[in-house]
Each structure stands twice: as C-alpha cells, then as structure tokens.
Amino acid sequence: QVQLQESGPGLVKPSETLSLSCTVSGGSISDYYWSWIRQPPGMGLEYIGYIYHSGSTNYNPSLSSRVTISVDTSKNQFSLKLRSVSAADTAIYYCAYYGANDSFDIWGQGTMVTVSS
Amino acid sequence: QSALTQPASVSGSPGQSITISCTGSSSDVELYNLVSWYQQLPGKAPKVLIYGDTKRPSGVSNRFSASKSGKTASLTISGLQAEDEADYYCCSYAGVRTYVFGTGTKVTVL
C-alpha cells in the first residue's frame, strides 16, 4: 500500500520561499500523478498542482506564477516550492496521489506551515 | 475558478439519512463525470469516499452513496452513525487539468 509523508520547515518568513518534499513509500513514483493540496486553518481545501513522473506539471492558475513542483524519481520523492509567501499561505500542506479513479486516492498526513516573521 | 458551493453544516440523528449538496457550474460539475467526495475526520487528512460522480472505492461503506443532476452533485449518508461526524468535501475536475474543491460541510450527529 502506497504511503506518503510530507517534510519541510514549519515556519517560513514572509517574502521567502516555502519548500516541502513528499516521500512515496510502498510503491513507485513512476505511476500516475502526484499532487499538492493545502488547507488554511479552519478553512477548505485548495488544489495547488500536480506532477507526472515524466516531469509534466499542472498548476492552479491562481498560484501558477509562484509555484514549482518537481520530481526526483531516484529518491521516490516530489517537491513543492512556493515563492514570495505571505500570511495567506499559512496552511496545512498535503501531498496526494491522483490515481486511475480520477480522484485523490491517497493522502499524506499533512504538514503545517506558518508564514510569520 | 470559484469553489463549489456546499451547505456549511448538516445534522441528523443516528440511523437517519442526510444529503449534502455540491453546486458548481457548466464548466465543472455539469461538464465532466469527475466529481469526487472526501471525508475529513477531525485532525486527519481527507479520505476518498466517492469517485467518478457515483462510484465507491473498495473498502468504503455502502452507507455512502452519491448522485448528480446538472450542476449539482449530492452525497447521501444512510444509517447515520456517530463515527460519520466529520467535514465532507466535494471536488470536480474543472478543465485544463485543474480541480476545484467544495466549500466543505460539517456533519453533526445529534
């Protein structure tokens, strides 16, 4: 069974870059799409983007100017970079597997990132 | 892309059935057969309950069912149980390989 685990700093300063990684275990990253989704405290879910193992990406248009998602197949990891962050980017960040059912089938436990000086 | 509209809260007594609506537009919910539903227990990551508008993954209780008509998708929980108390989100493919989530519904078991 595929499992996902997010990792990265829990605190980022305003205007800096948020960087997170997601490690895939129990399966190969060379399979379907790998996504990032976030959830501000007490609020709903927001799709950030996905990457295919080949490296092709898709981003939420509202975030696309600040987002980069990359993949490292040798480490079975994919990563998120969000530039020029502000307090509005404070959220729980989830990585998720988007599979053949066309749904976000498997989720990581999530990691809280706070943007504050 | 605007979030899909869900009622903020729905409640019911144990054993009852409740329905959560999810209203989108002709560019997402109505256009694609790609609505999925997620259950988020307190402090936990979401879990998929429904995919492809009405399909249930293996392992998900058959107390959860879904339907769609036009721009509105619906999730029904039958035989409501205390363990169903959670937040529920719909999600739809919205074209150009992007996805939009619903505003979320808090289900309370009275």
CSV table of C-alpha atoms in Angstrom, one decimal:
chain,number,residue,atom,x,y,z
A,1,GLN,CA,0.0,0.0,0.0
A,2,VAL,CA,1.4,3.4,-1.0
A,3,GLN,CA,2.1,5.8,1.8
A,4,LEU,CA,3.0,9.5,1.6
A,5,GLN,CA,5.0,11.6,4.0
A,6,GLU,CA,5.5,15.3,3.8
A,7,SER,CA,8.6,17.0,5.3
A,8,GLY,CA,9.9,20.5,5.5
A,9,PRO,CA,10.2,23.7,7.6
A,10,GLY,CA,7.1,24.5,9.7
A,11,LEU,CA,7.9,28.2,9.7
A,12,VAL,CA,8.7,30.5,6.8
A,13,LYS,CA,9.3,34.2,6.7
A,14,PRO,CA,7.2,36.5,4.6
A,15,SER,CA,8.5,37.0,1.0
A,16,GLU,CA,10.7,33.9,1.3
A,17,THR,CA,10.2,30.5,-0.4
A,18,LEU,CA,8.2,27.6,1.1
A,19,SER,CA,9.8,24.3,0.3
A,20,LEU,CA,8.3,20.9,1.0
A,21,SER,CA,9.0,17.3,0.0
A,22,CYS,CA,6.8,14.3,-0.2
A,23,THR,CA,8.3,10.8,0.1
A,24,VAL,CA,6.5,7.9,-1.5
A,25,SER,CA,6.9,4.5,0.1
A,26,GLY,CA,5.3,1.2,-0.7
A,27,GLY,CA,5.1,2.0,-4.4
A,28,SER,CA,6.9,3.6,-7.3
A,29,ILE,CA,6.5,7.3,-8.1
A,30,SER,CA,6.6,6.3,-11.8
A,31,ASP,CA,2.8,5.8,-11.7
A,32,TYR,CA,0.1,8.4,-12.4
A,33,TYR,CA,0.0,11.9,-10.9
A,34,TRP,CA,1.4,13.3,-7.6
A,35,SER,CA,-0.3,16.4,-6.2
A,36,TRP,CA,-0.2,19.1,-3.6
A,37,ILE,CA,-3.3,20.4,-1.8
A,38,ARG,CA,-3.4,22.9,1.0
A,39,GLN,CA,-5.9,23.8,3.8
A,40,PRO,CA,-5.7,27.1,5.7
A,41,PRO,CA,-6.6,26.8,9.4
A,42,GLY,CA,-10.3,26.2,9.8
A,43,MET,CA,-10.9,26.5,6.0
A,44,GLY,CA,-11.5,24.4,3.0
A,45,LEU,CA,-9.2,22.5,0.6
A,46,GLU,CA,-7.3,24.2,-2.3
A,47,TYR,CA,-5.7,22.3,-5.2
A,48,ILE,CA,-2.1,23.6,-5.8
A,49,GLY,CA,-0.9,21.4,-8.6
A,50,TYR,CA,0.4,18.0,-9.8
A,51,ILE,CA,3.3,16.5,-11.5
A,52,TYR,CA,3.6,13.3,-13.6
A,53,HIS,CA,6.6,11.1,-13.2
A,54,SER,CA,7.8,12.3,-16.6
A,55,GLY,CA,8.0,15.8,-15.2
A,56,SER,CA,5.0,17.3,-16.8
A,57,THR,CA,3.2,19.7,-14.5
A,58,ASN,CA,-0.1,21.5,-14.0
A,59,TYR,CA,-0.8,24.3,-11.6
A,60,ASN,CA,-3.8,26.1,-10.1
A,61,PRO,CA,-4.0,29.3,-12.2
A,62,SER,CA,-4.4,31.3,-9.0
A,63,LEU,CA,-1.0,30.1,-7.8
A,64,SER,CA,0.9,29.3,-11.0
A,65,SER,CA,3.1,32.4,-11.0
A,66,ARG,CA,4.6,31.4,-7.6
A,67,VAL,CA,4.6,27.5,-7.7
A,68,THR,CA,7.0,24.9,-8.9
A,69,ILE,CA,6.5,21.2,-8.4
A,70,SER,CA,9.4,18.8,-9.3
A,71,VAL,CA,10.0,15.1,-9.0
A,72,ASP,CA,13.1,13.1,-8.1
A,73,THR,CA,12.4,9.5,-9.2
A,74,SER,CA,15.7,8.3,-7.8
A,75,LYS,CA,14.5,9.2,-4.3
A,76,ASN,CA,10.9,8.4,-4.9
A,77,GLN,CA,10.1,12.0,-3.9
A,78,PHE,CA,8.3,15.0,-5.3
A,79,SER,CA,8.6,18.6,-4.1
A,80,LEU,CA,6.8,21.9,-3.8
A,81,LYS,CA,8.2,25.3,-3.9
A,82,LEU,CA,6.0,28.4,-3.3
A,83,ARG,CA,7.7,31.7,-3.8
A,84,SER,CA,7.1,35.1,-2.2
A,85,VAL,CA,4.9,33.7,0.6
A,86,SER,CA,2.6,35.8,2.8
A,87,ALA,CA,0.4,35.1,5.8
A,88,ALA,CA,-2.3,34.0,3.4
A,89,ASP,CA,-0.1,30.9,2.5
A,90,THR,CA,-0.3,29.7,6.1
A,91,ALA,CA,-1.9,26.3,5.8
A,92,ILE,CA,-1.7,22.5,6.3
A,93,TYR,CA,0.0,21.2,3.1
A,94,TYR,CA,-0.9,17.8,1.9
A,95,CYS,CA,0.7,15.7,-0.8
A,96,ALA,CA,-1.7,13.3,-2.5
A,97,TYR,CA,-1.7,10.5,-5.1
A,98,TYR,CA,-4.1,11.1,-8.0
A,99,GLY,CA,-4.8,7.7,-9.5
A,100,ALA,CA,-6.7,5.9,-12.2
A,101,ASN,CA,-10.0,6.5,-10.5
A,102,ASP,CA,-9.5,10.2,-11.2
A,103,SER,CA,-9.6,11.1,-7.6
A,104,PHE,CA,-7.1,12.0,-4.9
A,105,ASP,CA,-6.9,8.4,-3.6
A,106,ILE,CA,-4.1,8.5,-1.1
A,107,TRP,CA,-3.0,11.4,1.1
A,108,GLY,CA,-0.1,12.2,3.4
A,109,GLN,CA,-0.8,13.2,7.0
A,110,GLY,CA,-0.2,16.8,6.1
A,111,THR,CA,2.3,19.3,7.4
A,112,MET,CA,1.5,22.7,9.0
A,113,VAL,CA,3.4,25.6,7.5
A,114,THR,CA,3.2,29.0,9.2
A,115,VAL,CA,4.3,32.2,7.4
A,116,SER,CA,5.5,34.7,10.0
A,117,SER,CA,8.4,36.9,10.8
B,1,GLN,CA,-12.1,29.1,-10.6
B,2,SER,CA,-14.7,29.5,-7.8
B,3,ALA,CA,-15.1,26.9,-5.1
B,4,LEU,CA,-18.1,24.6,-5.4
B,5,THR,CA,-20.9,25.6,-3.1
B,6,GLN,CA,-21.8,23.3,-0.2
B,7,PRO,CA,-24.0,23.9,2.8
B,8,ALA,CA,-21.9,24.9,5.8
B,9,SER,CA,-23.5,22.3,8.1
B,10,VAL,CA,-25.9,19.4,8.0
B,11,SER,CA,-27.1,17.4,11.0
B,12,GLY,CA,-29.1,14.3,11.7
B,13,SER,CA,-29.9,11.7,14.3
B,14,PRO,CA,-28.3,8.3,14.4
B,15,GLY,CA,-30.0,6.0,11.9
B,16,GLN,CA,-31.3,8.8,9.8
B,17,SER,CA,-30.2,9.7,6.2
B,18,ILE,CA,-28.7,13.0,5.3
B,19,THR,CA,-27.8,14.6,2.0
B,20,ILE,CA,-25.1,17.1,1.2
B,21,SER,CA,-25.3,19.1,-2.0
B,22,CYS,CA,-22.4,20.4,-4.1
B,23,THR,CA,-23.3,23.1,-6.7
B,24,GLY,CA,-20.9,24.0,-9.4
B,25,SER,CA,-21.2,25.2,-13.0
B,26,SER,CA,-21.5,24.2,-16.6
B,27,SER,CA,-17.7,24.3,-16.7
B,28,ASP,CA,-17.0,21.7,-14.0
B,29,VAL,CA,-19.7,19.6,-12.3
B,30,GLU,CA,-22.1,19.5,-15.2
B,31,LEU,CA,-19.5,19.1,-17.9
B,32,TYR,CA,-17.4,16.2,-16.5
B,33,ASN,CA,-18.2,12.9,-14.8
B,34,LEU,CA,-15.4,13.5,-12.4
B,35,VAL,CA,-16.9,14.6,-9.1
B,36,SER,CA,-15.3,13.0,-6.0
B,37,TRP,CA,-16.2,13.2,-2.4
B,38,TYR,CA,-13.9,13.2,0.7
B,39,GLN,CA,-14.4,12.7,4.4
B,40,GLN,CA,-12.1,14.6,6.7
B,41,LEU,CA,-12.2,13.4,10.4
B,42,PRO,CA,-11.1,16.0,12.9
B,43,GLY,CA,-7.3,16.4,12.8
B,44,LYS,CA,-6.9,13.9,9.9
B,45,ALA,CA,-6.2,14.0,6.2
B,46,PRO,CA,-9.1,13.7,3.8
B,47,LYS,CA,-10.2,10.2,2.6
B,48,VAL,CA,-11.9,9.5,-0.7
B,49,LEU,CA,-15.5,8.2,-0.4
B,50,ILE,CA,-16.8,8.6,-4.0
B,51,TYR,CA,-15.1,9.0,-7.4
B,52,GLY,CA,-16.4,9.4,-10.9
B,53,ASP,CA,-19.6,11.0,-9.7
B,54,THR,CA,-21.2,7.9,-8.2
B,55,LYS,CA,-18.6,5.2,-7.7
B,56,ARG,CA,-17.4,3.9,-4.4
B,57,PRO,CA,-13.9,2.6,-3.8
B,58,SER,CA,-13.5,-0.8,-2.3
B,59,GLY,CA,-13.5,-0.6,1.5
B,60,VAL,CA,-15.8,2.4,1.7
B,61,SER,CA,-19.1,1.6,3.4
B,62,ASN,CA,-22.2,1.3,1.2
B,63,ARG,CA,-23.9,3.7,3.6
B,64,PHE,CA,-22.2,6.4,1.4
B,65,SER,CA,-23.8,7.0,-2.0
B,66,ALA,CA,-23.8,9.8,-4.5
B,67,SER,CA,-25.7,11.2,-7.4
B,68,LYS,CA,-25.5,14.1,-9.8
B,69,SER,CA,-28.0,16.2,-11.7
B,70,GLY,CA,-26.9,19.1,-13.9
B,71,LYS,CA,-24.7,21.4,-12.0
B,72,THR,CA,-25.4,19.8,-8.6
B,73,ALA,CA,-23.8,16.7,-7.1
B,74,SER,CA,-25.1,15.1,-3.9
B,75,LEU,CA,-23.7,12.8,-1.2
B,76,THR,CA,-26.1,10.8,0.9
B,77,ILE,CA,-25.1,9.1,4.2
B,78,SER,CA,-27.6,6.4,5.2
B,79,GLY,CA,-28.0,5.0,8.6
B,80,LEU,CA,-26.1,7.9,10.2
B,81,GLN,CA,-23.6,6.9,12.8
B,82,ALA,CA,-21.6,8.8,15.4
B,83,GLU,CA,-18.4,8.0,13.5
B,84,ASP,CA,-19.7,9.9,10.5
B,85,GLU,CA,-19.3,13.2,12.3
B,86,ALA,CA,-16.7,14.9,10.1
B,87,ASP,CA,-16.2,17.5,7.4
B,88,TYR,CA,-17.1,16.5,3.8
B,89,TYR,CA,-15.8,18.0,0.6
B,90,CYS,CA,-16.7,17.5,-3.0
B,91,CYS,CA,-14.2,18.1,-5.8
B,92,SER,CA,-14.6,18.4,-9.5
B,93,TYR,CA,-12.3,18.4,-12.5
B,94,ALA,CA,-12.6,21.9,-14.0
B,95,GLY,CA,-10.9,21.6,-17.3
B,96,VAL,CA,-7.3,22.5,-18.3
B,97,ARG,CA,-6.2,19.9,-15.8
B,98,THR,CA,-7.3,21.8,-12.8
B,99,TYR,CA,-9.5,20.8,-9.9
B,100,VAL,CA,-11.9,22.7,-7.7
B,101,PHE,CA,-13.0,21.7,-4.2
B,102,GLY,CA,-16.2,22.5,-2.5
B,103,THR,CA,-16.5,24.9,0.5
B,104,GLY,CA,-17.0,21.9,2.8
B,105,THR,CA,-19.9,20.7,5.0
B,106,LYS,CA,-19.7,19.9,8.7
B,107,VAL,CA,-21.8,16.9,9.5
B,108,THR,CA,-23.1,16.7,13.1
B,109,VAL,CA,-24.7,13.6,14.6
B,110,LEU,CA,-27.2,14.7,17.1
